[in-house]
Tab-separated table of C-alpha atoms (C1' of nucleotides) in Angstrom:
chain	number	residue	atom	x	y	z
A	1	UNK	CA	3.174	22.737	-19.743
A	2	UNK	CA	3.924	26.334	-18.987
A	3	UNK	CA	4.265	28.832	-16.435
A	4	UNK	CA	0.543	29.166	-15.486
A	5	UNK	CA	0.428	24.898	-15.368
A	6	UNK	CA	3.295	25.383	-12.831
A	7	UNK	CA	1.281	27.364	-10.600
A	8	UNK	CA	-1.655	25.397	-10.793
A	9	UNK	CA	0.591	22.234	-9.238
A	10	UNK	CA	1.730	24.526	-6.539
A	11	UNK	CA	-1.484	25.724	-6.387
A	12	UNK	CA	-3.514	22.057	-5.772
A	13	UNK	CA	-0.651	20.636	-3.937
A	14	UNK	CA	-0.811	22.940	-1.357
A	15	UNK	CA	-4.515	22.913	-1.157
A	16	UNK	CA	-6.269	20.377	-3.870
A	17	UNK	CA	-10.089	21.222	-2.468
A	18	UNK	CA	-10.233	24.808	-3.658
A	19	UNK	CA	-12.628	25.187	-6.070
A	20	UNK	CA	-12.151	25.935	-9.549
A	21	UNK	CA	-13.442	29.629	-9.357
A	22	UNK	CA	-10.753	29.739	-6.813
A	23	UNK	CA	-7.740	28.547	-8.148
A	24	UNK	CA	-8.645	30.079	-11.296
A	25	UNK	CA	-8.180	33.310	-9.579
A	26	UNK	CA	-5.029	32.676	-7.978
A	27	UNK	CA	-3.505	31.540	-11.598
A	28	UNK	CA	-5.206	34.062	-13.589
A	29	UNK	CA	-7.651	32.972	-15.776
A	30	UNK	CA	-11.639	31.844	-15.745
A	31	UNK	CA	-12.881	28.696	-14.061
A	32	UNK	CA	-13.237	26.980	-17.390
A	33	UNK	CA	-9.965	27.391	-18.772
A	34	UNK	CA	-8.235	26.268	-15.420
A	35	UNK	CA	-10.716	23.012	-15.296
A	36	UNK	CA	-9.353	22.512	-18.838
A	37	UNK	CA	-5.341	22.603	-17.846
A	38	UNK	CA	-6.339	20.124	-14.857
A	39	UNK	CA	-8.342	17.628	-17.088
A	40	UNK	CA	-4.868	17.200	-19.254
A	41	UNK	CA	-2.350	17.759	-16.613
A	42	UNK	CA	-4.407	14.857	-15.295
A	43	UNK	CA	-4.827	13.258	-19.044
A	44	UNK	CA	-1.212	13.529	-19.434
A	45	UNK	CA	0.006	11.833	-16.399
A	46	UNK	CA	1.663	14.489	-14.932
A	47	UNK	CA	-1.227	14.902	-11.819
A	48	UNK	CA	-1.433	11.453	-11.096
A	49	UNK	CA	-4.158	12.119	-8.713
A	50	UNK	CA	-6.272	13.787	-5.895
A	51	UNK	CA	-4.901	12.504	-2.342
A	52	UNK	CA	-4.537	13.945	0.873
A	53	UNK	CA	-1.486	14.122	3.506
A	54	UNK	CA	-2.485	12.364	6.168
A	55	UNK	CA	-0.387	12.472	9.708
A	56	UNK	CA	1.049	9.146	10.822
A	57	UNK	CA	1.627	10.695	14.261
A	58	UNK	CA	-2.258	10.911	14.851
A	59	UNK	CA	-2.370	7.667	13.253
A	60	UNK	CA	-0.510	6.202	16.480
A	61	UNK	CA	2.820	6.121	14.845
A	62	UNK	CA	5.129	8.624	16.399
A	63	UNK	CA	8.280	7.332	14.981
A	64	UNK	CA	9.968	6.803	11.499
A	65	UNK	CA	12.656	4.972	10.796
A	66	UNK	CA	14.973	4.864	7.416
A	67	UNK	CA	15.793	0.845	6.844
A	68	UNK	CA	18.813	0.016	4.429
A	69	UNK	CA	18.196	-3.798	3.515
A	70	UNK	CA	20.576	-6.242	1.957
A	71	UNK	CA	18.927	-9.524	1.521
A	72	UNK	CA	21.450	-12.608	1.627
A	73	UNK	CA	22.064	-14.468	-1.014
A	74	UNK	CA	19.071	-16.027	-2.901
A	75	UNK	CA	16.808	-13.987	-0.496
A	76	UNK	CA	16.038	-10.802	-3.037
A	77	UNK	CA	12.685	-11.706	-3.550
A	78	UNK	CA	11.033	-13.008	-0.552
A	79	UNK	CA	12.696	-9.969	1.293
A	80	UNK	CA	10.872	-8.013	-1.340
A	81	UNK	CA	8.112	-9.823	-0.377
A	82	UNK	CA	7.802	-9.364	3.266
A	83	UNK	CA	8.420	-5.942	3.361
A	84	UNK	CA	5.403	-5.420	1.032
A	85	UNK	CA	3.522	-7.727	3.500
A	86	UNK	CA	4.405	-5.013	6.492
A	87	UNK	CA	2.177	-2.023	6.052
A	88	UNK	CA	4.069	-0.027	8.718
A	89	UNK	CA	6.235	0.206	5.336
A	90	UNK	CA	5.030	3.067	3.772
A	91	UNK	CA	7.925	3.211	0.927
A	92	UNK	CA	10.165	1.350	-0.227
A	93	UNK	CA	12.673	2.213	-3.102
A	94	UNK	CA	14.677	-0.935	-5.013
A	95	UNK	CA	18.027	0.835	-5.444
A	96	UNK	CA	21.326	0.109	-6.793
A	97	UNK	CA	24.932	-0.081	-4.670
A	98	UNK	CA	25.246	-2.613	-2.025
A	99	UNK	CA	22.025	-1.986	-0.028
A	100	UNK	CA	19.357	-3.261	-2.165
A	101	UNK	CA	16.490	-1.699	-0.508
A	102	UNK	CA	15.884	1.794	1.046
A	103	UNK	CA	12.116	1.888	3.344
A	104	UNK	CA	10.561	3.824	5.416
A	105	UNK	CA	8.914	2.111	8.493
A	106	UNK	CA	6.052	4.236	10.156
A	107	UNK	CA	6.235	2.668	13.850
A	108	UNK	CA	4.741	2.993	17.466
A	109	UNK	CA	7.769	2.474	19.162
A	110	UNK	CA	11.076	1.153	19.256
A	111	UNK	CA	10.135	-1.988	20.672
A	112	UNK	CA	7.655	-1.994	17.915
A	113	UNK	CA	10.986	-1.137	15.259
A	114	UNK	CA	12.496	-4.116	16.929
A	115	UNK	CA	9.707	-6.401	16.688
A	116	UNK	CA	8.997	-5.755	12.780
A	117	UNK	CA	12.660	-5.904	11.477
A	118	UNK	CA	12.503	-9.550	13.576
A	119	UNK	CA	10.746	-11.008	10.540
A	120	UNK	CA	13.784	-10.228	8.083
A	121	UNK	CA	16.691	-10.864	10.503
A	122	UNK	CA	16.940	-14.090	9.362
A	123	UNK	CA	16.659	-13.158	5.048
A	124	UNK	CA	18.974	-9.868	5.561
A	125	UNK	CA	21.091	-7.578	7.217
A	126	UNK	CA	19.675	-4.427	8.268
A	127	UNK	CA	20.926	-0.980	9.145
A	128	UNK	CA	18.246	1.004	10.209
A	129	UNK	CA	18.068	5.207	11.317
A	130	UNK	CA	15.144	6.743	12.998
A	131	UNK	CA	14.347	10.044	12.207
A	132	UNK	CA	14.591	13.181	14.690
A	133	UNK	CA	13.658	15.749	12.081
A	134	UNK	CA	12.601	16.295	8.094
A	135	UNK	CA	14.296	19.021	6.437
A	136	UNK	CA	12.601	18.642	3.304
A	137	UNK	CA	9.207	17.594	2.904
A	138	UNK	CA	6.834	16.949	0.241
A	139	UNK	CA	8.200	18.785	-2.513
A	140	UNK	CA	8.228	18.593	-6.405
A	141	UNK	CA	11.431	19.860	-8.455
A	142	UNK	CA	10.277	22.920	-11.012
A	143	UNK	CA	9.434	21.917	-14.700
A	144	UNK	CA	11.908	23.523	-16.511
A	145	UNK	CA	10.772	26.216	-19.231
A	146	UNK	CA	12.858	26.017	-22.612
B	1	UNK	CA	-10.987	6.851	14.863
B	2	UNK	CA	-12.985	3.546	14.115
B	3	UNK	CA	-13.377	1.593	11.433
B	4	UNK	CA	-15.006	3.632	9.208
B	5	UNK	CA	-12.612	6.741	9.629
B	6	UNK	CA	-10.063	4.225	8.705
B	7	UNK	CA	-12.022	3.474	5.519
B	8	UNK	CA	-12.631	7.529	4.610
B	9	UNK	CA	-9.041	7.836	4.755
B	10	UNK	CA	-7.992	5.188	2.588
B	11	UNK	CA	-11.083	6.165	0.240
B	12	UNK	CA	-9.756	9.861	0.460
B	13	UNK	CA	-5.821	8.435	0.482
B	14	UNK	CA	-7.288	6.724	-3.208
B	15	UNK	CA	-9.035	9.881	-4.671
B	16	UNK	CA	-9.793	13.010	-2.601
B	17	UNK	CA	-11.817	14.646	-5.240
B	18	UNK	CA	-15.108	12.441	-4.691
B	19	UNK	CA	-17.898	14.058	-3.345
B	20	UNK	CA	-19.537	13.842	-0.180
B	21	UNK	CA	-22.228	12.497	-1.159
B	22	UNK	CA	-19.841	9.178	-3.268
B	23	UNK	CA	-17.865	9.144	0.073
B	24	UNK	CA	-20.866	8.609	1.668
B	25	UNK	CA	-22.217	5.374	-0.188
B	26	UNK	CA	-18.806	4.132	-0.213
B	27	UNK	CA	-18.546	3.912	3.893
B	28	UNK	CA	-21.808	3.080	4.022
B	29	UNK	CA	-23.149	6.385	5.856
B	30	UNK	CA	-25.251	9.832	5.114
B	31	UNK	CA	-23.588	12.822	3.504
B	32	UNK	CA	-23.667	14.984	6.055
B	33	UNK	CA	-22.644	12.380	8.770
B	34	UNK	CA	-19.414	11.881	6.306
B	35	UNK	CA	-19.332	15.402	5.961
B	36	UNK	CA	-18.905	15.376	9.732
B	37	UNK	CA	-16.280	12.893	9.847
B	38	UNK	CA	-13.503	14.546	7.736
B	39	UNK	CA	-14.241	17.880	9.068
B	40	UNK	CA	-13.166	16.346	12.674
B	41	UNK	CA	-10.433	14.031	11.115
B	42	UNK	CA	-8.919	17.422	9.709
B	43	UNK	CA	-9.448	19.239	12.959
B	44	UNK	CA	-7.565	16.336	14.633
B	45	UNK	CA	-4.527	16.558	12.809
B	46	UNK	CA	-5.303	13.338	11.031
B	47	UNK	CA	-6.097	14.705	7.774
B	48	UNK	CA	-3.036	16.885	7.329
B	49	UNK	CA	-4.354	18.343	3.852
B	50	UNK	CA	-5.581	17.499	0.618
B	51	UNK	CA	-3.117	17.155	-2.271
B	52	UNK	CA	-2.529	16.081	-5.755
B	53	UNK	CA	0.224	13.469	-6.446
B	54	UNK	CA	2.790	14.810	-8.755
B	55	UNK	CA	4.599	12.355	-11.492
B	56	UNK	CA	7.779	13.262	-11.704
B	57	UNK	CA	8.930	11.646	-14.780
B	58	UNK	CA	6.494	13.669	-16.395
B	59	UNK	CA	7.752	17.053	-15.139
B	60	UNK	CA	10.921	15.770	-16.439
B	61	UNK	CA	12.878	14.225	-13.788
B	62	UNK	CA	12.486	10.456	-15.194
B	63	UNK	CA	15.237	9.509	-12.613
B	64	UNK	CA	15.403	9.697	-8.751
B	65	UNK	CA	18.403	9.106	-6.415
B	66	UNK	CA	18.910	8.273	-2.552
B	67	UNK	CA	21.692	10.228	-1.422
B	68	UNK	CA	23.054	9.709	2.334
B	69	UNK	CA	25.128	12.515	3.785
B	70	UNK	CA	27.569	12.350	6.211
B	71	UNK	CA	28.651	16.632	6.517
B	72	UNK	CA	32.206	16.676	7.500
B	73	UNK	CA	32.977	18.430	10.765
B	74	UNK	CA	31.271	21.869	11.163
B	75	UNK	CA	29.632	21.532	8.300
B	76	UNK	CA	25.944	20.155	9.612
B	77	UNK	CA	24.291	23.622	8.919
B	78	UNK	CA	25.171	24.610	5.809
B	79	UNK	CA	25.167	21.330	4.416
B	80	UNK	CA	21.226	21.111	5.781
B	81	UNK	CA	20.871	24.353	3.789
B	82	UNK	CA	22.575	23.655	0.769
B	83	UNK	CA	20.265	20.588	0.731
B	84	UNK	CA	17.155	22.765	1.139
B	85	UNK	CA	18.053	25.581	-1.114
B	86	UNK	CA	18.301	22.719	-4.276
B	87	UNK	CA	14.739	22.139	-5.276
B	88	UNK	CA	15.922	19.119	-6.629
B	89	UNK	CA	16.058	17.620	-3.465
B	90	UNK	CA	12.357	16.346	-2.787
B	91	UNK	CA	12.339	14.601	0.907
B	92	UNK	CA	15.499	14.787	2.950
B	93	UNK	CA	15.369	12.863	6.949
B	94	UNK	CA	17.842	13.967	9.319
B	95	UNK	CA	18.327	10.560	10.728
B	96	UNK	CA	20.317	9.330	13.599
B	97	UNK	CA	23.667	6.832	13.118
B	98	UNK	CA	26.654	7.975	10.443
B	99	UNK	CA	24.655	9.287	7.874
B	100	UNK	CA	23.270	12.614	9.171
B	101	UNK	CA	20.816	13.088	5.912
B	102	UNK	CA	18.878	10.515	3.884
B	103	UNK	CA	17.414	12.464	1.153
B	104	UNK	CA	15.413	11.771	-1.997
B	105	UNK	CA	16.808	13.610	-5.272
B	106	UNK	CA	14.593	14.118	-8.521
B	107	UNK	CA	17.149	14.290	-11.549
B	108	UNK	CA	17.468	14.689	-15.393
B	109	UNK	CA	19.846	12.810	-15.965
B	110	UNK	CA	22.991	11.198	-14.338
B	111	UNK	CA	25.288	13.991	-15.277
B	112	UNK	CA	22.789	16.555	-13.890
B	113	UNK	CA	23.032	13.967	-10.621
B	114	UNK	CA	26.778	14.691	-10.682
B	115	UNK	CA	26.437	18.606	-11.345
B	116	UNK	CA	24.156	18.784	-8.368
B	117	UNK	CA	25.904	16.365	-5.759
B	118	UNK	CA	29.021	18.650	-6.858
B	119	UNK	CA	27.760	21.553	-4.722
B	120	UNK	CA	27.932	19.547	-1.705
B	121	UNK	CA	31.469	17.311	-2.332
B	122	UNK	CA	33.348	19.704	-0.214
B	123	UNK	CA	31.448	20.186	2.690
B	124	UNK	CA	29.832	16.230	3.122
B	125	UNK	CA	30.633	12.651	2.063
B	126	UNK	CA	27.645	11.411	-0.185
B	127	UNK	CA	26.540	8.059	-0.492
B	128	UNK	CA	24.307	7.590	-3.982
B	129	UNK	CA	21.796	4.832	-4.671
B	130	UNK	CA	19.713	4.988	-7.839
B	131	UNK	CA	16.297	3.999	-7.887
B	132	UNK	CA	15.728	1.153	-9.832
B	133	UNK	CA	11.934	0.052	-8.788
B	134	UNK	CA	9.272	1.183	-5.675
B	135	UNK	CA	8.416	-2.360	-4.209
B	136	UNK	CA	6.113	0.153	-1.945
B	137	UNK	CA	4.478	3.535	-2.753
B	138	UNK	CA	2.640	5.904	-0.705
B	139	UNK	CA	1.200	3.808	1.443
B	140	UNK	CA	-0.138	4.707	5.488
B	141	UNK	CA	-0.026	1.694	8.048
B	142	UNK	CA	-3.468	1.172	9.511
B	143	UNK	CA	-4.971	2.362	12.850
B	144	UNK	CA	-5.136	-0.541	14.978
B	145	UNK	CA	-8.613	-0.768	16.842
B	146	UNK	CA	-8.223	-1.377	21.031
C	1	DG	C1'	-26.493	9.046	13.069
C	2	DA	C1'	-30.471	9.387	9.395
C	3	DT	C1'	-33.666	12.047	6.796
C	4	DG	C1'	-35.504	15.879	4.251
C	5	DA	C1'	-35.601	20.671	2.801
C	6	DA	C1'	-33.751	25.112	1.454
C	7	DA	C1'	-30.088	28.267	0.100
C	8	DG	C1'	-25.859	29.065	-1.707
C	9	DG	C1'	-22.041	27.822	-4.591
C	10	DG	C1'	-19.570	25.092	-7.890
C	11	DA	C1'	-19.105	22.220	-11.999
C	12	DC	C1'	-20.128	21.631	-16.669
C	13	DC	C1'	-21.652	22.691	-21.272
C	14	DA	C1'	-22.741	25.981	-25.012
C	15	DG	C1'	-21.776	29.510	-27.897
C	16	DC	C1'	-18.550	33.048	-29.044
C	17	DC	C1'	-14.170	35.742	-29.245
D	1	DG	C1'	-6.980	28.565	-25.795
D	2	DG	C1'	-9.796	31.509	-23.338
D	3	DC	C1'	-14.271	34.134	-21.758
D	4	DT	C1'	-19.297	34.605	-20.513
D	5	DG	C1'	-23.635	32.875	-19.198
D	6	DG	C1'	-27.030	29.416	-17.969
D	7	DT	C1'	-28.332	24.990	-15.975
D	8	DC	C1'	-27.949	21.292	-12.955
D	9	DC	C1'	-25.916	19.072	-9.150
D	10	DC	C1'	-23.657	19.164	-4.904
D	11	DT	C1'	-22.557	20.999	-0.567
D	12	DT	C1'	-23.902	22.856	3.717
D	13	DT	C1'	-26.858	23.714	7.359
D	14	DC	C1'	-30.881	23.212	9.840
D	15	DA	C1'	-34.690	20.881	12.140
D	16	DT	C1'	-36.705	16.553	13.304
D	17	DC	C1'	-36.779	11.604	14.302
DNA sequence: GATGAAAGGGACCAGCC
DNA sequence: GGCTGGTCCCTTTCATC
């Protein structure tokens, strides 16, 4: 993991379909040599793999919403369970503090938001934010040389 | 969007780097009529890009944070810059209700959690919730059909 | 949308520095 | 590790059904 690794993540996460001759030239070395650094950036976990960003808008979901969820007591797991049973989830992070779970909910509308968070209601209390705008999207922290 | 654009995406959503031709046989159509497909899918917005999935605990951030921000008075600018300008910071929603800012942070360490959530202290309240488990993981709610 | 063909380009493997 | 060259496969495009 080195400088020229770095670039080649920047390099396919921006654009993973270029072709080897091609990102080998925007990193600086021959095709073969780049195909090598992919194989073990791939071999050592650190590209995970080959995806693509896909636009839940088109999808028919114009809104996102952040849900907080803090299942009542005894409830942890089949809360757990339910929101992995929703795929308008698309995340959902286990975290400590008092909320116990942070998701995002891809959704058509806000009727829609009301509709899904029905099914925990009853298991948890909610507290739920839509978004208006992202920031920050999609982006890796630098690996650290030294 | 049918069926079977629903099944290139999650094919493509699984591993992008497949070739037409493998696409094909797994949709159960010709190359060039797959070939077809994702050229329109990407046209339509659908297909936002293709990208590599990044592991962060191999680029050595082995632990992530939610942070909520609530900027104090005045401060909703440069607090939405700070949060930009620290690459740490991977996703951040600007989300309606108290917090302003629901943001995903990729950290060292929990000391390197404090040094970074120091730069913000005096312009925002922070609310921190470390990650403990992802229930749910990339993962794109389906087109519905009709 | 399928098929088949042709041209161009890319991936992959040697052999070598 | 990295480079160069050769081979094979894939992609892309076209015409036809």
């Amino acid at each position: 993991m080195d400088a020229t690794d770095q670039k080649i993540l920047n390099t396919l996460m921006a654009d993973s379909r270029i072709s080897q001759k091609e990102l080998a030239a925007r990193v600086g070395l021959s095709a073969p040599a780049v195909a090598e650094r992919v194989r073990r950036l791939e071999e050592g976990g650190i590209i995970r793999g080959f995806t693509i960003d896909i636009n839940p808008e088109a999808l028919g979901y114009p809104l996102q919403a952040i849900v907080r969820v803090r299942p009542l007591p005894g409830k942890l797991h089949i809360v757990e369970q339910i929101i992995q049973e929703i795929p308008e989830f698309g995340e959902c992070d286990k975290v400590t503090g008092e909320d116990c779970f942070v998701a995002r909910l891809y959704v058509r509308s806000v009727s829609d938001l009301d509709n899904l968070l029905e099914r925990i209601v009853d298991k948890a209390e909610t507290n739920t934010s839509i978004v208006k705008a992202k920031p920050v999207e999609r982006r890796m922290p630098p690996f650290q040389l030294s």
